[in-house]
CSV table of C-alpha atoms in Angstrom, one decimal:
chain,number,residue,atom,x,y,z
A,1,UNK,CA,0.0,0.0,0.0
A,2,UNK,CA,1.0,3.6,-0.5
A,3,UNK,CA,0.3,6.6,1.9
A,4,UNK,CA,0.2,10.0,0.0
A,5,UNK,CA,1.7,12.7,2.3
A,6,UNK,CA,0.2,16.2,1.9
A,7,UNK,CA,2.3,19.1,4.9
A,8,UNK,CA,-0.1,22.3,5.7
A,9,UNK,CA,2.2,24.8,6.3
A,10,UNK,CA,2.0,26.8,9.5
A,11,UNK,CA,2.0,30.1,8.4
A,12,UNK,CA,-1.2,32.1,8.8
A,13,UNK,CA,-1.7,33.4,5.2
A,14,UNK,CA,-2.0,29.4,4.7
A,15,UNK,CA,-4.8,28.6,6.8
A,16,UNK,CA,-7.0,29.9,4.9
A,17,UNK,CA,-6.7,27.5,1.7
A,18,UNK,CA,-5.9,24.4,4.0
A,19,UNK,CA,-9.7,24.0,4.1
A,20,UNK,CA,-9.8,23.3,0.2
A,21,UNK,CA,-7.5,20.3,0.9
A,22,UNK,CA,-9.3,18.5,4.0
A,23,UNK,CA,-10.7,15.5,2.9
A,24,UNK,CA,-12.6,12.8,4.4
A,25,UNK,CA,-11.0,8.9,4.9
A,26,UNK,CA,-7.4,10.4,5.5
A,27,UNK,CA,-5.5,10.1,8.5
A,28,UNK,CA,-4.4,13.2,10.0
A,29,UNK,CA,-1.1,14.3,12.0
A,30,UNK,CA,-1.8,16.8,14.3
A,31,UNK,CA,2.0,18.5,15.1
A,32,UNK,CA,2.5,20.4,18.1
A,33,UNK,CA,5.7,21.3,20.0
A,34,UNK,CA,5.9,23.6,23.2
A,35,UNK,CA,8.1,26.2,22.4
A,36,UNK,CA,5.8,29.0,22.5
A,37,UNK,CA,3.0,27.6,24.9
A,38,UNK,CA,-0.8,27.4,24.4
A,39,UNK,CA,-0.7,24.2,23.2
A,40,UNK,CA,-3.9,22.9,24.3
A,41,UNK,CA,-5.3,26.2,22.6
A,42,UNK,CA,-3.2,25.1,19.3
A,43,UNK,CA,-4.6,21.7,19.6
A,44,UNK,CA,-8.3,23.1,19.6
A,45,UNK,CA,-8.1,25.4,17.1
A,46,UNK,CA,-6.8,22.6,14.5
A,47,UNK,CA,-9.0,20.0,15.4
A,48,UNK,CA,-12.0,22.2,15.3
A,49,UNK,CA,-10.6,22.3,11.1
A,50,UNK,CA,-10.1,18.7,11.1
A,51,UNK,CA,-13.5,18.1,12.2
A,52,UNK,CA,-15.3,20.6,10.1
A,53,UNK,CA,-14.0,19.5,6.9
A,54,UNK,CA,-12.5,16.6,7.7
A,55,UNK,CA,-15.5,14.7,9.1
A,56,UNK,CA,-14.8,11.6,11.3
A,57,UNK,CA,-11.4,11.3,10.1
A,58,UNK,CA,-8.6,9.7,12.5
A,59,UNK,CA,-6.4,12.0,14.2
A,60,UNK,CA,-2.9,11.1,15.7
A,61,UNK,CA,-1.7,14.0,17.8
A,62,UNK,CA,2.2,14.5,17.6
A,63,UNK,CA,3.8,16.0,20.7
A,64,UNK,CA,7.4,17.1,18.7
A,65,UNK,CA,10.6,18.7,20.2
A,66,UNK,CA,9.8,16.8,23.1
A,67,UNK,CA,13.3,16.7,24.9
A,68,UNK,CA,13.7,20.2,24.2
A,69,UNK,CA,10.9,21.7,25.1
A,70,UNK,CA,8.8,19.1,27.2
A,71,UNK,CA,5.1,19.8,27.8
A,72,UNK,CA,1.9,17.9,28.6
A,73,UNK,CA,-1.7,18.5,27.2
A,74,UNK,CA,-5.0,18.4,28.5
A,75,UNK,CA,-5.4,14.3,27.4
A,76,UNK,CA,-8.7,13.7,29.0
A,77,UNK,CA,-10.7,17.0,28.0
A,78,UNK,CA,-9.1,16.4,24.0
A,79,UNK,CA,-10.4,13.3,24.1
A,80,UNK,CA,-13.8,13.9,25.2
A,81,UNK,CA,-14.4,16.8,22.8
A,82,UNK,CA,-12.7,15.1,19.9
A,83,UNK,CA,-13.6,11.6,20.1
A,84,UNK,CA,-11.7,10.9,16.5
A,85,UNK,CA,-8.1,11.0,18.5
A,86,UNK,CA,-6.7,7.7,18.4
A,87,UNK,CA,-3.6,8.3,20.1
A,88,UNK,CA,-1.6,10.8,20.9
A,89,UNK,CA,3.0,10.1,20.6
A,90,UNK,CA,5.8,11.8,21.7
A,91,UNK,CA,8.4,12.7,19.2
A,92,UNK,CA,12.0,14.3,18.6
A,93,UNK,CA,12.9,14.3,15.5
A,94,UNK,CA,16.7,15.4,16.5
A,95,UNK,CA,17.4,12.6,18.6
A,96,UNK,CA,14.5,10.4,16.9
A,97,UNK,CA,12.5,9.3,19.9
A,98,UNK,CA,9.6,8.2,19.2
A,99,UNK,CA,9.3,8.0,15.8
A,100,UNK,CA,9.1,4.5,15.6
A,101,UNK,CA,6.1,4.3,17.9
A,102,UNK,CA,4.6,7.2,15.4
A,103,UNK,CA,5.4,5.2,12.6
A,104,UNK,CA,3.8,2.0,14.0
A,105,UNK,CA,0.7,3.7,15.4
A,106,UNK,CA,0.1,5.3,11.3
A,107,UNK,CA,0.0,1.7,10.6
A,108,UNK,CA,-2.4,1.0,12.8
A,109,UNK,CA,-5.0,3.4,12.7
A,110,UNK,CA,-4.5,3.0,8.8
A,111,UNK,CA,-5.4,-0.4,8.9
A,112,UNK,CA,-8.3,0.1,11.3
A,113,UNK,CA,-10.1,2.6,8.9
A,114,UNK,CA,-13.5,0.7,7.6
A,115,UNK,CA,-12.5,1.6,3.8
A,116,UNK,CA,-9.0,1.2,3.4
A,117,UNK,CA,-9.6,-1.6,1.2
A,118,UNK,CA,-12.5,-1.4,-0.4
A,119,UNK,CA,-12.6,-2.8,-3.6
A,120,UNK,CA,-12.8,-1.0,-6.8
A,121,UNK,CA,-13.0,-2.3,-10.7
A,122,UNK,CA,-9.5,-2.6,-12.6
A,123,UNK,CA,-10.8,0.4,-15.1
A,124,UNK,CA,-11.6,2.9,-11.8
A,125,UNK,CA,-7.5,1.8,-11.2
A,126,UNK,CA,-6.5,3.0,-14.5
A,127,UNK,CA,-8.0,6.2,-15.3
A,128,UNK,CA,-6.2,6.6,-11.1
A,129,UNK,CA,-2.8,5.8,-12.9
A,130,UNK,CA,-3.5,7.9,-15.7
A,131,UNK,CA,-4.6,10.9,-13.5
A,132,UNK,CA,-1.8,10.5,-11.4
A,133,UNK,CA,0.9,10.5,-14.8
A,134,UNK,CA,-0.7,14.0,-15.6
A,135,UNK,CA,1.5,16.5,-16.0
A,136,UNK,CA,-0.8,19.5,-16.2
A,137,UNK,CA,-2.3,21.4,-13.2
A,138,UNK,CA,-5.7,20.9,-14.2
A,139,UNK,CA,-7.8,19.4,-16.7
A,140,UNK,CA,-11.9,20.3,-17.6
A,141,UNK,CA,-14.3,17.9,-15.8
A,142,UNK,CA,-15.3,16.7,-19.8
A,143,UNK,CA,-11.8,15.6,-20.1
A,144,UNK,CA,-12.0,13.4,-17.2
A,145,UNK,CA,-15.2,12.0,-18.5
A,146,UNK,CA,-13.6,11.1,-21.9
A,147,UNK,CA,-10.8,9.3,-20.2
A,148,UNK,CA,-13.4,7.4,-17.8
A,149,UNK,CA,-14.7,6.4,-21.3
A,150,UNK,CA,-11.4,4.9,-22.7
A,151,UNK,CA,-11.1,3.0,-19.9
A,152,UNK,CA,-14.8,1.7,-20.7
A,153,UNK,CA,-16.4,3.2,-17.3
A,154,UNK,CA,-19.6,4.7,-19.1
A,155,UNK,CA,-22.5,5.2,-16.2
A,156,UNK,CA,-22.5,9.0,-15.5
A,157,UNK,CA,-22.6,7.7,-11.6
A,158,UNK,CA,-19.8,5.5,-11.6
A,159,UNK,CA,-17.7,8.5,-13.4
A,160,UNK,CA,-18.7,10.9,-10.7
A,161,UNK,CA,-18.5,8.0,-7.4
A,162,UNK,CA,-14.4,7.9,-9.1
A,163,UNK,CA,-14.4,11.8,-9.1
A,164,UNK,CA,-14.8,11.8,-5.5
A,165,UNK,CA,-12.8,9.3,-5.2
A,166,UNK,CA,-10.1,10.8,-6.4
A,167,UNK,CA,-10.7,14.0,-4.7
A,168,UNK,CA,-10.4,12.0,-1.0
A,169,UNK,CA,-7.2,10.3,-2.7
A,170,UNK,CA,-5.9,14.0,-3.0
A,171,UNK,CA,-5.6,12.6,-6.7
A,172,UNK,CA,-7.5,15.3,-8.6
A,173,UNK,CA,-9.9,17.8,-6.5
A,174,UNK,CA,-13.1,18.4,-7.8
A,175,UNK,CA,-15.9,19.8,-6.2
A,176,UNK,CA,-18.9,18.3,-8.0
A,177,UNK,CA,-21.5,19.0,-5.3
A,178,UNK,CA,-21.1,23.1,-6.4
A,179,UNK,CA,-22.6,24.1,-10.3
A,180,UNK,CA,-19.8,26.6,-10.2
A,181,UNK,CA,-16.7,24.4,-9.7
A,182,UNK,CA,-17.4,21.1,-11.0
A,183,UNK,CA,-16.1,21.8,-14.5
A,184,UNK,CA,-12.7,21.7,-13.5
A,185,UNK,CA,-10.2,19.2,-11.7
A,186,UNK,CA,-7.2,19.9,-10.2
A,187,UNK,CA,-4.3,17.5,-10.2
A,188,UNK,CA,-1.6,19.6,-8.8
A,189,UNK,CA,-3.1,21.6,-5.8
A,190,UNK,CA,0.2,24.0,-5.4
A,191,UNK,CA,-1.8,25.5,-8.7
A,192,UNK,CA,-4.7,26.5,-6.1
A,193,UNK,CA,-2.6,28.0,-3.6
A,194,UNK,CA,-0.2,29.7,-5.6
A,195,UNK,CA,-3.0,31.4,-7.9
A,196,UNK,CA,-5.1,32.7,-4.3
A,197,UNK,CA,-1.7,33.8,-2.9
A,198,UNK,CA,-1.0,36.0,-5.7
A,199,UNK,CA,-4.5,37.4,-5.0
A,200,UNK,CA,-4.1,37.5,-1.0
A,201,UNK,CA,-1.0,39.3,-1.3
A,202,UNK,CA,-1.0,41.7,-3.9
A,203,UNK,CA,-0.4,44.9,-3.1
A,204,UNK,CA,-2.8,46.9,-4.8
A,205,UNK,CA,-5.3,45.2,-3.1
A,206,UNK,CA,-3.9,45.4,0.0
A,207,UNK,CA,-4.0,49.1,-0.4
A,208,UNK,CA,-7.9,49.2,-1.1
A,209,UNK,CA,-8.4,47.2,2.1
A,210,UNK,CA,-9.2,43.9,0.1
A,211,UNK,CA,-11.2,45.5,-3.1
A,212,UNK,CA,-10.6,43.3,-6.0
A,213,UNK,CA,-11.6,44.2,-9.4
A,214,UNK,CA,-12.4,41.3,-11.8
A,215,UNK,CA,-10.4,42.9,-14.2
A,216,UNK,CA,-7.2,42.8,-12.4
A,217,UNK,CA,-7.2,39.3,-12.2
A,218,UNK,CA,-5.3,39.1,-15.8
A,219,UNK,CA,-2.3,41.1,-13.9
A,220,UNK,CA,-2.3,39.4,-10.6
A,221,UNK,CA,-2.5,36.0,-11.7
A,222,UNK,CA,1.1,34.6,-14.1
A,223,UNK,CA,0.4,34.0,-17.2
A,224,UNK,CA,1.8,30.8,-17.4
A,225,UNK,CA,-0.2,28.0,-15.9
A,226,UNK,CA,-3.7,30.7,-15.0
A,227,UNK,CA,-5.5,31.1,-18.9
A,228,UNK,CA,-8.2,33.5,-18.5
A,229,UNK,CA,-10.9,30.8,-18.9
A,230,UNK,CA,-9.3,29.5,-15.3
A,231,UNK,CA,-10.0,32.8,-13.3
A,232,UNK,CA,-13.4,32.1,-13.0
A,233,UNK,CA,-12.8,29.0,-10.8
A,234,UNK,CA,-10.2,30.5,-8.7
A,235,UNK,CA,-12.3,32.9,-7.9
A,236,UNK,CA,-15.7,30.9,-7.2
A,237,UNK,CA,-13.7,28.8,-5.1
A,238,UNK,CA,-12.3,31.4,-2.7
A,239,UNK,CA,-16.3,32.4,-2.3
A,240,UNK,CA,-17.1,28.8,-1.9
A,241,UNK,CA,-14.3,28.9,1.2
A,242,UNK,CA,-15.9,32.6,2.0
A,243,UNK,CA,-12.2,34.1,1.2
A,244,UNK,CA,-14.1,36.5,-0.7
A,245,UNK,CA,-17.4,37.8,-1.0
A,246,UNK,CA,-19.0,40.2,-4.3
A,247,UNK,CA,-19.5,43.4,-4.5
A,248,UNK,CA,-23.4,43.9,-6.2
A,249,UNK,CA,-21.6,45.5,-9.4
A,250,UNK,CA,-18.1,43.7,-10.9
């Protein structure tokens, strides 16, 4: 078996987009260390995300830096609040204690998730391998359905059961429950974050206190890799994730 990896980075400007990226039926690392304090409050405010887009999804809660910075956490009050903690392992990555107890309890809680196996035809396996051999950072929900159809997966439901997936799989995201979004799939999601950021941090924005007109999008966004047809998305899902919100005019 093979365990994709996916690393939210701690910075705030990122915590904004790590909600696109929260699937269901993954497994997820909570890192904390005790170098600044509030811990506890750390551990609330991220599992309170987990559990909002994650669902019921498993959480291991890694205590890091341990020998250099030793703390404890509130164990009992966690668990009761956030019955989806499975364990919680002390870690030091510079001395690696601990890590094999981490790695050993990811096996476990893998293997305990109900559909970790489940079984799925040889032509849903394909059109996974050719996804996954994609070099572009997108490609139009029609395009998907045409390479379901090579692979002889014709039912309009099987095609969009394998859409999500792929999206849980962190594969290709596509969010097919909204009219707005479903048209595109993203294989590569450092295209998502990049395009927003270049939003988030322009400056001319940040100089009308967030007022963003459509028409700047062309200037903001690079060239290469964000066509025009493409801005649309970006900017539907930053309203799905309420990033953004219209104006009544453009």
């Amino acid at each position: 078996a093979r365990l994709n990896i996916w690393d939210f980075g701690g910075q705030e400007i990122m915590h904004a987009t790590h909600q696109f990226f929260l699937t269901e039926r993954s497994v997820y690392l909570l890192v904390l260390n005790g170098r600044e304090g509030g811990e506890d409050e750390d551990a609330e405010y991220w599992l309170k995300h987990i559990v909002t887009f994650g669902g019921d999804s498993p959480v291991i809660i890694v205590q890091n830096k341990i020998s250099q910075h030793p703390f404890e956490l509130n164990y009992r009050g966690l668990l009761t609040r956030y019955p989806q903690i499975r364990a919680f392992v002390k870690t030091d990555c510079r001395d690696e204690s601990g890590l094999e107890k981490l790695y050993s309890e990811i096996k476990r809680v893998v293997n305990e998730m109900p559909l970790i196996r489940m079984q799925v035809p040889l032509t849903w396996f394909k059109v996974k391998t050719k996804m996954e051999a994609l070099k572009t950072d997108f490609i139009s929900y029609e395009r998907y359905r045409i390479l379901c159809l090579s692979q002889g997966i014709y039912e309009e439901s099987d095609q969009s059961a394998l859409s999500w997936l792929l999206h849980c799989l962190g594969v290709a995201l596509n969010y097919k429950d909204d009219w707005r979004l479903r048209e595109t799939s993203v294989l590569k999601p450092e295209w998502v974050t990049r395009g927003i950021y270049s939003i988030l941090n322009a400056k001319t924005i940040s100089e009308r206190q967030g007022e963003l007109n459509l028409k700047e999008l062309t200037s903001l966004l690079p060239i290469k890799g964000y066509p025009v047809e493409r801005h649309a998305f970006l900017l539907e899902l930053m309203r799905k994730f309420s990033l953004c919100c219209a104006f009544p005019d453009d």
